[in-house]
mmCIF file of C-alpha atoms and ligand atoms in Angstrom:
data_model
loop_
_atom_site.group_PDB
_atom_site.id
_atom_site.type_symbol
_atom_site.label_atom_id
_atom_site.label_comp_id
_atom_site.label_asym_id
_atom_site.label_seq_id
_atom_site.Cartn_x
_atom_site.Cartn_y
_atom_site.Cartn_z
ATOM 1 C CA MET H 1 0.000 0.000 0.000
ATOM 2 C CA ALA H 2 1.550 3.275 -1.084
ATOM 3 C CA VAL H 3 1.262 6.123 1.375
ATOM 4 C CA ALA H 4 0.665 8.535 -1.509
ATOM 5 C CA ASP H 5 -2.561 6.701 -2.421
ATOM 6 C CA GLN H 6 -4.191 7.526 0.892
ATOM 7 C CA PRO H 7 -6.378 10.521 1.582
ATOM 8 C CA GLN H 8 -4.177 13.049 3.343
ATOM 9 C CA ALA H 9 -6.683 13.830 6.065
ATOM 10 C CA ILE H 10 -3.928 14.223 8.602
ATOM 11 C CA GLN H 11 -0.327 15.301 8.245
ATOM 12 C CA ARG H 12 2.053 12.395 7.742
ATOM 13 C CA PHE H 13 5.828 12.322 7.869
ATOM 14 C CA ASP H 14 8.242 10.092 5.979
ATOM 15 C CA ALA H 15 10.302 8.731 8.884
ATOM 16 C CA ARG H 16 12.410 6.120 7.086
ATOM 17 C CA ASP H 17 15.584 8.076 7.883
ATOM 18 C CA PHE H 18 14.414 9.415 11.235
ATOM 19 C CA THR H 19 17.100 10.763 13.563
ATOM 20 C CA HIS H 20 15.317 13.434 15.595
ATOM 21 C CA LEU H 21 11.981 15.204 15.962
ATOM 22 C CA SER H 22 11.626 18.195 13.677
ATOM 23 C CA GLU H 23 9.797 21.371 14.679
ATOM 24 C CA ASP H 24 7.114 20.457 12.096
ATOM 25 C CA MET H 25 6.604 17.117 13.837
ATOM 26 C CA LYS H 26 6.278 18.770 17.253
ATOM 27 C CA THR H 27 3.816 21.286 15.834
ATOM 28 C CA ALA H 28 1.703 18.517 14.280
ATOM 29 C CA PHE H 29 1.683 16.558 17.545
ATOM 30 C CA ASP H 30 0.608 19.589 19.575
ATOM 31 C CA ARG H 31 -2.081 20.534 17.046
ATOM 32 C CA ASP H 32 -3.537 17.109 16.268
ATOM 33 C CA GLY H 33 -2.634 15.117 19.389
ATOM 34 C CA ILE H 34 -1.063 12.550 17.085
ATOM 35 C CA LEU H 35 2.064 12.199 14.984
ATOM 36 C CA VAL H 36 2.055 9.831 12.000
ATOM 37 C CA LEU H 37 5.540 8.563 11.209
ATOM 38 C CA ASP H 38 5.600 6.404 8.085
ATOM 39 C CA GLY H 39 8.320 3.789 7.790
ATOM 40 C CA LEU H 40 9.876 4.510 11.189
ATOM 41 C CA VAL H 41 10.239 0.833 12.110
ATOM 42 C CA PRO H 42 12.000 -1.309 9.467
ATOM 43 C CA GLY H 43 10.000 -4.244 8.087
ATOM 44 C CA ASP H 44 12.455 -6.824 9.403
ATOM 45 C CA MET H 45 11.947 -5.568 12.959
ATOM 46 C CA CYS H 46 8.179 -5.899 12.516
ATOM 47 C CA ASN H 47 8.679 -9.433 11.191
ATOM 48 C CA ALA H 48 10.927 -10.375 14.140
ATOM 49 C CA LEU H 49 8.374 -9.144 16.678
ATOM 50 C CA LYS H 50 5.562 -11.002 14.928
ATOM 51 C CA ALA H 51 7.603 -14.215 14.781
ATOM 52 C CA ARG H 52 8.505 -13.981 18.469
ATOM 53 C CA THR H 53 4.864 -13.332 19.361
ATOM 54 C CA MET H 54 3.681 -16.363 17.406
ATOM 55 C CA GLU H 55 6.252 -18.474 19.306
ATOM 56 C CA MET H 56 4.784 -17.199 22.562
ATOM 57 C CA VAL H 57 1.288 -18.067 21.353
ATOM 58 C CA GLU H 58 2.491 -21.541 20.347
ATOM 59 C CA GLY H 59 3.821 -22.089 23.856
ATOM 60 C CA PHE H 60 0.632 -20.929 25.577
ATOM 61 C CA ASN H 61 -1.856 -23.556 26.703
ATOM 62 C CA ALA H 62 -5.316 -22.093 27.259
ATOM 63 C CA ASP H 63 -6.423 -25.320 28.977
ATOM 64 C CA ASP H 64 -4.188 -24.381 31.913
ATOM 65 C CA HIS H 65 -6.451 -21.382 32.543
ATOM 66 C CA SER H 66 -9.937 -22.775 31.976
ATOM 67 C CA SER H 67 -11.362 -20.956 35.006
ATOM 68 C CA VAL H 68 -10.313 -17.668 33.402
ATOM 69 C CA PHE H 69 -11.489 -18.252 29.843
ATOM 70 C CA SER H 70 -14.609 -20.370 29.952
ATOM 71 C CA SER H 71 -17.674 -18.323 29.034
ATOM 72 C CA VAL H 72 -19.232 -19.525 32.303
ATOM 73 C CA SER H 73 -16.048 -18.798 34.252
ATOM 74 C CA GLU H 74 -16.299 -17.082 37.573
ATOM 75 C CA ALA H 75 -15.935 -13.351 36.999
ATOM 76 C CA HIS H 76 -13.357 -13.013 39.758
ATOM 77 C CA ALA H 77 -10.954 -15.380 37.955
ATOM 78 C CA SER H 78 -10.889 -13.293 34.779
ATOM 79 C CA ASP H 79 -10.779 -10.022 36.756
ATOM 80 C CA GLU H 80 -7.813 -11.294 38.725
ATOM 81 C CA TYR H 81 -6.083 -12.555 35.541
ATOM 82 C CA PHE H 82 -6.310 -9.056 34.034
ATOM 83 C CA MET H 83 -5.726 -6.953 37.155
ATOM 84 C CA SER H 84 -2.514 -8.810 38.019
ATOM 85 C CA SER H 85 -1.049 -8.732 34.501
ATOM 86 C CA GLY H 86 0.969 -5.506 34.821
ATOM 87 C CA HIS H 87 4.276 -7.252 35.478
ATOM 88 C CA THR H 88 3.973 -10.303 33.265
ATOM 89 C CA THR H 89 2.730 -11.749 29.960
ATOM 90 C CA ARG H 90 -0.929 -12.735 29.735
ATOM 91 C CA PHE H 91 -3.183 -13.806 26.869
ATOM 92 C CA PHE H 92 -6.616 -12.284 26.267
ATOM 93 C CA PHE H 93 -9.165 -13.754 23.865
ATOM 94 C CA GLU H 94 -11.937 -12.337 21.714
ATOM 95 C CA GLU H 95 -15.442 -12.650 23.100
ATOM 96 C CA GLY H 96 -17.018 -15.919 22.155
ATOM 97 C CA ALA H 97 -13.678 -17.668 21.631
ATOM 98 C CA PHE H 98 -14.610 -20.348 24.192
ATOM 99 C CA ASP H 99 -17.660 -22.547 24.511
ATOM 100 C CA SER H 100 -19.488 -23.188 27.781
ATOM 101 C CA ALA H 101 -17.197 -26.111 28.548
ATOM 102 C CA GLY H 102 -14.145 -23.861 28.288
ATOM 103 C CA ALA H 103 -12.961 -25.261 24.933
ATOM 104 C CA LEU H 104 -11.706 -22.963 22.189
ATOM 105 C CA THR H 105 -14.097 -22.594 19.281
ATOM 106 C CA LYS H 106 -11.247 -21.916 16.823
ATOM 107 C CA PRO H 107 -7.444 -22.250 16.776
ATOM 108 C CA LYS H 108 -5.932 -20.112 19.536
ATOM 109 C CA GLU H 109 -3.793 -18.130 17.072
ATOM 110 C CA LEU H 110 -7.040 -16.999 15.405
ATOM 111 C CA ALA H 111 -8.975 -16.395 18.631
ATOM 112 C CA LEU H 112 -6.639 -14.119 20.596
ATOM 113 C CA ASN H 113 -7.490 -10.454 21.058
ATOM 114 C CA LYS H 114 -4.172 -9.396 22.591
ATOM 115 C CA ILE H 115 -1.163 -10.212 24.750
ATOM 116 C CA GLY H 116 -0.026 -7.867 27.555
ATOM 117 C CA HIS H 117 1.340 -6.105 29.539
ATOM 118 C CA ALA H 118 5.051 -6.274 30.474
ATOM 119 C CA MET H 119 6.785 -8.077 27.609
ATOM 120 C CA HIS H 120 9.212 -5.139 27.266
ATOM 121 C CA ASP H 121 10.773 -6.064 30.622
ATOM 122 C CA ILE H 122 10.620 -9.838 30.176
ATOM 123 C CA ASP H 123 11.337 -10.827 26.605
ATOM 124 C CA PRO H 124 14.567 -9.849 24.794
ATOM 125 C CA VAL H 125 12.883 -9.310 21.410
ATOM 126 C CA TYR H 126 10.229 -7.064 22.955
ATOM 127 C CA ASP H 127 12.902 -5.293 25.006
ATOM 128 C CA ARG H 128 14.886 -4.413 21.846
ATOM 129 C CA PHE H 129 11.792 -3.369 19.928
ATOM 130 C CA SER H 130 10.454 -1.247 22.788
ATOM 131 C CA ARG H 131 13.746 0.450 23.544
ATOM 132 C CA GLN H 132 14.729 1.384 19.987
ATOM 133 C CA PRO H 133 16.573 4.732 20.094
ATOM 134 C CA ALA H 134 13.953 6.542 17.986
ATOM 135 C CA PHE H 135 11.276 5.943 20.640
ATOM 136 C CA LYS H 136 13.478 7.530 23.319
ATOM 137 C CA GLU H 137 14.207 10.521 21.092
ATOM 138 C CA ILE H 138 10.488 10.987 20.401
ATOM 139 C CA ALA H 139 9.439 10.699 24.060
ATOM 140 C CA GLU H 140 12.039 13.197 25.202
ATOM 141 C CA GLY H 141 11.377 15.481 22.232
ATOM 142 C CA LEU H 142 7.686 15.559 23.169
ATOM 143 C CA GLY H 143 8.490 16.654 26.703
ATOM 144 C CA HIS H 144 8.957 13.595 28.884
ATOM 145 C CA GLN H 145 11.658 14.357 31.487
ATOM 146 C CA SER H 146 12.002 10.765 32.586
ATOM 147 C CA PRO H 147 10.093 8.412 30.265
ATOM 148 C CA LEU H 148 9.101 5.082 31.840
ATOM 149 C CA LEU H 149 7.943 2.065 29.839
ATOM 150 C CA LEU H 150 4.652 1.189 31.503
ATOM 151 C CA GLN H 151 2.777 -1.179 29.217
ATOM 152 C CA THR H 152 3.216 -3.196 26.033
ATOM 153 C CA MET H 153 0.511 -4.995 24.117
ATOM 154 C CA TYR H 154 0.424 -7.073 20.943
ATOM 155 C CA ILE H 155 -3.010 -6.681 19.352
ATOM 156 C CA PHE H 156 -4.158 -9.243 16.792
ATOM 157 C CA LYS H 157 -7.408 -7.781 15.395
ATOM 158 C CA GLN H 158 -8.174 -11.164 13.870
ATOM 159 C CA PRO H 159 -9.913 -11.599 10.502
ATOM 160 C CA HIS H 160 -13.723 -11.714 10.867
ATOM 161 C CA ILE H 161 -13.789 -11.887 14.700
ATOM 162 C CA GLY H 162 -11.573 -8.930 15.678
ATOM 163 C CA GLY H 163 -14.184 -6.746 17.367
ATOM 164 C CA GLU H 164 -14.853 -3.004 17.377
ATOM 165 C CA VAL H 165 -13.082 -0.776 19.941
ATOM 166 C CA LYS H 166 -15.226 2.190 20.956
ATOM 167 C CA CYS H 167 -13.913 5.757 21.139
ATOM 168 C CA HIS H 168 -11.695 6.183 24.208
ATOM 169 C CA GLN H 169 -8.605 7.906 25.588
ATOM 170 C CA ASP H 170 -5.690 5.804 26.789
ATOM 171 C CA SER H 171 -5.148 8.055 29.844
ATOM 172 C CA THR H 172 -8.393 6.541 31.125
ATOM 173 C CA TYR H 173 -6.428 3.373 31.859
ATOM 174 C CA LEU H 174 -2.970 4.830 32.512
ATOM 175 C CA TRP H 175 -3.595 7.793 34.782
ATOM 176 C CA THR H 176 -0.915 10.123 36.104
ATOM 177 C CA GLU H 177 -1.127 13.530 37.760
ATOM 178 C CA PRO H 178 -0.673 15.548 35.624
ATOM 179 C CA GLN H 179 -1.595 13.381 32.613
ATOM 180 C CA THR H 180 1.558 12.175 30.829
ATOM 181 C CA CYS H 181 0.486 8.981 29.059
ATOM 182 C CA LEU H 182 2.104 8.771 25.621
ATOM 183 C CA ALA H 183 1.144 5.977 23.209
ATOM 184 C CA PHE H 184 3.219 4.400 20.446
ATOM 185 C CA TRP H 185 1.099 2.308 18.071
ATOM 186 C CA VAL H 186 3.091 0.374 15.473
ATOM 187 C CA ALA H 187 1.574 -1.311 12.429
ATOM 188 C CA ILE H 188 3.127 -4.792 12.394
ATOM 189 C CA GLU H 189 0.939 -5.519 9.375
ATOM 190 C CA ASP H 190 -0.741 -3.037 7.023
ATOM 191 C CA ALA H 191 -3.723 -1.442 8.793
ATOM 192 C CA THR H 192 -6.441 -0.492 6.277
ATOM 193 C CA LEU H 193 -10.074 0.570 6.267
ATOM 194 C CA GLU H 194 -11.013 -3.033 5.503
ATOM 195 C CA ASN H 195 -9.156 -4.702 8.370
ATOM 196 C CA GLY H 196 -9.992 -2.198 11.085
ATOM 197 C CA CYS H 197 -7.376 0.567 11.141
ATOM 198 C CA LEU H 198 -7.466 3.151 13.908
ATOM 199 C CA TRP H 199 -9.574 6.284 13.584
ATOM 200 C CA GLY H 200 -8.946 9.401 15.632
ATOM 201 C CA ILE H 201 -10.277 12.899 16.309
ATOM 202 C CA PRO H 202 -7.542 15.431 15.448
ATOM 203 C CA GLY H 203 -7.367 18.100 18.123
ATOM 204 C CA GLY H 204 -9.677 16.093 20.397
ATOM 205 C CA HIS H 205 -7.000 16.041 23.126
ATOM 206 C CA LYS H 206 -7.393 19.795 23.633
ATOM 207 C CA GLY H 207 -9.597 21.719 26.024
ATOM 208 C CA HIS H 208 -9.435 19.406 29.018
ATOM 209 C CA GLU H 209 -6.698 18.243 31.366
ATOM 210 C CA ARG H 210 -8.178 14.859 32.186
ATOM 211 C CA PRO H 211 -9.820 12.063 30.183
ATOM 212 C CA LYS H 212 -13.603 11.727 30.238
ATOM 213 C CA GLU H 213 -13.386 8.627 32.349
ATOM 214 C CA ARG H 214 -10.964 6.848 34.671
ATOM 215 C CA PHE H 215 -10.532 3.105 35.065
ATOM 216 C CA LYS H 216 -8.998 2.246 38.427
ATOM 217 C CA ARG H 217 -8.996 -0.388 41.148
ATOM 218 C CA SER H 218 -12.309 -0.588 42.967
ATOM 219 C CA ASP H 219 -12.309 0.985 46.444
ATOM 220 C CA GLU H 220 -14.299 -1.997 47.765
ATOM 221 C CA ASN H 221 -12.218 -4.722 46.126
ATOM 222 C CA PRO H 222 -8.787 -3.819 44.720
ATOM 223 C CA ASN H 223 -8.766 -7.024 42.656
ATOM 224 C CA LYS H 224 -11.594 -5.621 40.562
ATOM 225 C CA GLY H 225 -11.673 -2.684 38.185
ATOM 226 C CA ALA H 226 -14.060 0.260 38.449
ATOM 227 C CA HIS H 227 -14.989 3.081 36.064
ATOM 228 C CA GLU H 228 -15.184 6.612 37.400
ATOM 229 C CA MET H 229 -17.068 9.045 35.144
ATOM 230 C CA ILE H 230 -15.478 12.487 34.900
ATOM 231 C CA ASP H 231 -17.291 14.018 31.916
ATOM 232 C CA PRO H 232 -20.341 12.111 30.651
ATOM 233 C CA SER H 233 -20.643 14.097 27.391
ATOM 234 C CA PRO H 234 -20.048 11.903 24.327
ATOM 235 C CA PHE H 235 -17.044 12.313 22.034
ATOM 236 C CA ASP H 236 -17.784 14.425 18.964
ATOM 237 C CA GLU H 237 -16.926 11.849 16.335
ATOM 238 C CA SER H 238 -17.998 14.041 13.398
ATOM 239 C CA GLY H 239 -14.382 15.052 12.796
ATOM 240 C CA LYS H 240 -12.841 11.615 13.007
ATOM 241 C CA VAL H 241 -10.301 10.598 10.378
ATOM 242 C CA ALA H 242 -9.021 7.190 9.320
ATOM 243 C CA LEU H 243 -5.446 6.474 10.331
ATOM 244 C CA GLU H 244 -4.481 3.912 7.735
ATOM 245 C CA ALA H 245 -0.981 2.707 8.477
ATOM 246 C CA PRO H 246 1.294 0.636 6.274
ATOM 247 C CA LYS H 247 3.527 -1.880 8.064
ATOM 248 C CA GLY H 248 6.256 -0.022 9.963
ATOM 249 C CA THR H 249 4.253 3.171 10.431
ATOM 250 C CA VAL H 250 4.210 4.472 14.000
ATOM 251 C CA LEU H 251 1.321 6.510 15.391
ATOM 252 C CA VAL H 252 2.486 8.477 18.419
ATOM 253 C CA PHE H 253 -0.387 9.975 20.359
ATOM 254 C CA ASN H 254 -1.253 11.910 23.460
ATOM 255 C CA GLY H 255 -3.063 9.896 26.152
ATOM 256 C CA LEU H 256 -5.980 12.326 25.789
ATOM 257 C CA PHE H 257 -6.288 11.754 22.001
ATOM 258 C CA PRO H 258 -9.707 10.149 21.311
ATOM 259 C CA HIS H 259 -9.461 7.115 19.036
ATOM 260 C CA LEU H 260 -11.379 4.002 18.043
ATOM 261 C CA SER H 261 -11.359 1.160 15.564
ATOM 262 C CA ALA H 262 -14.039 -0.683 13.649
ATOM 263 C CA ALA H 263 -14.400 -4.444 13.599
ATOM 264 C CA ASN H 264 -12.187 -6.349 11.200
ATOM 265 C CA THR H 265 -14.600 -7.681 8.597
ATOM 266 C CA SER H 266 -11.873 -8.668 6.138
ATOM 267 C CA ASP H 267 -10.062 -11.974 5.842
ATOM 268 C CA LYS H 268 -6.708 -10.377 6.767
ATOM 269 C CA SER H 269 -5.384 -9.904 10.294
ATOM 270 C CA ARG H 270 -4.282 -6.475 11.506
ATOM 271 C CA HIS H 271 -1.470 -7.049 13.962
ATOM 272 C CA ALA H 272 -0.244 -4.047 15.932
ATOM 273 C CA TYR H 273 2.153 -3.427 18.772
ATOM 274 C CA THR H 274 1.548 -0.738 21.366
ATOM 275 C CA LEU H 275 3.789 0.799 23.981
ATOM 276 C CA HIS H 276 2.595 3.239 26.613
ATOM 277 C CA LEU H 277 4.987 5.535 28.404
ATOM 278 C CA ILE H 278 4.451 7.769 31.381
ATOM 279 C CA ASP H 279 6.719 10.467 32.731
ATOM 280 C CA GLY H 280 8.452 9.418 35.957
ATOM 281 C CA ALA H 281 8.230 13.074 37.012
ATOM 282 C CA ALA H 282 4.435 12.722 37.413
ATOM 283 C CA HIS H 283 2.504 11.055 40.258
ATOM 284 C CA TYR H 284 1.388 7.466 39.591
ATOM 285 C CA PRO H 285 -1.520 6.593 41.962
ATOM 286 C CA ASP H 286 -1.519 3.270 43.762
ATOM 287 C CA ASN H 287 -5.151 2.667 42.790
ATOM 288 C CA ASN H 288 -4.282 2.553 39.080
ATOM 289 C CA TRP H 289 -5.140 -0.901 37.730
ATOM 290 C CA LEU H 290 -1.580 -1.515 36.490
ATOM 291 C CA GLN H 291 0.776 -2.053 39.401
ATOM 292 C CA ARG H 292 4.259 -3.513 39.585
ATOM 293 C CA PRO H 293 5.582 -5.578 42.498
ATOM 294 C CA ALA H 294 8.335 -3.912 44.546
ATOM 295 C CA ASP H 295 11.037 -6.106 43.009
ATOM 296 C CA MET H 296 10.085 -5.147 39.433
ATOM 297 C CA PRO H 297 9.979 -1.360 39.236
ATOM 298 C CA LEU H 298 9.236 0.436 35.974
ATOM 299 C CA LYS H 299 12.292 1.201 33.872
ATOM 300 C CA GLY H 300 13.162 3.787 31.257
ATOM 301 C CA PHE H 301 14.977 3.384 27.973
HETATM 302 FE FE1 FE2 S 1 -6.409 2.969 22.843
#
């Protein structure tokens, strides 16, 4: 897919020879809340991450976790599996991937929604990918004093069953005071209109200092999540633009940037990698869902 063939609804930058953030890039990020960097990650790095991920999937046995995945599983088992995943590698499936007996309804490699959330501190391939020098340059260039790698995910967006993701802001899940969440979204495979590319609202990060909603640990039961509504008004999606992204393109966006994706109705997968940074200079509350044990603190680049 040639970048030139796409509608230029949002400014894009050719980043194949990226060394540092230009003033134009900083201006675009401040204006739009997102920076589109085409070709930043070489194809062979994307291939290596995909191959490593498929090895991890191969080695994962869903039967070992039937209490978590069965559609009649006890809610506390799946809550606990998610809420305690901030320091390790866990596997999350699409809805309907398991039958009532806890058996997969299709091959696991075609039923996974995502893997998360600490592969960058566990796996050497993820570590290299996550700590590539360009990411550090971008984080610091966009104002992080002390960038910390908080969360990695590998998102499969499977053909036919990869579901819709409603409009949201990533700061909802990764809250700091002030808000410093910075997202890196990398197309590991071409992301198109057909296979469920991201959409976003340029400028939608402006005019408020906090996301519309916060997801945190429940006050009553810290092993469960709870949503706290901050601003119940809906997102104005009239200005949303498609963020088609050829393999290797990196979308860097503000944690307050509203974005969404449609279901994947095509017969092609849409694999993506995401990394979320926070600034170590900001306060990270201990009722955020993602917590690290004392012996595994967050690290920078
Ligand atoms: Fe998101």
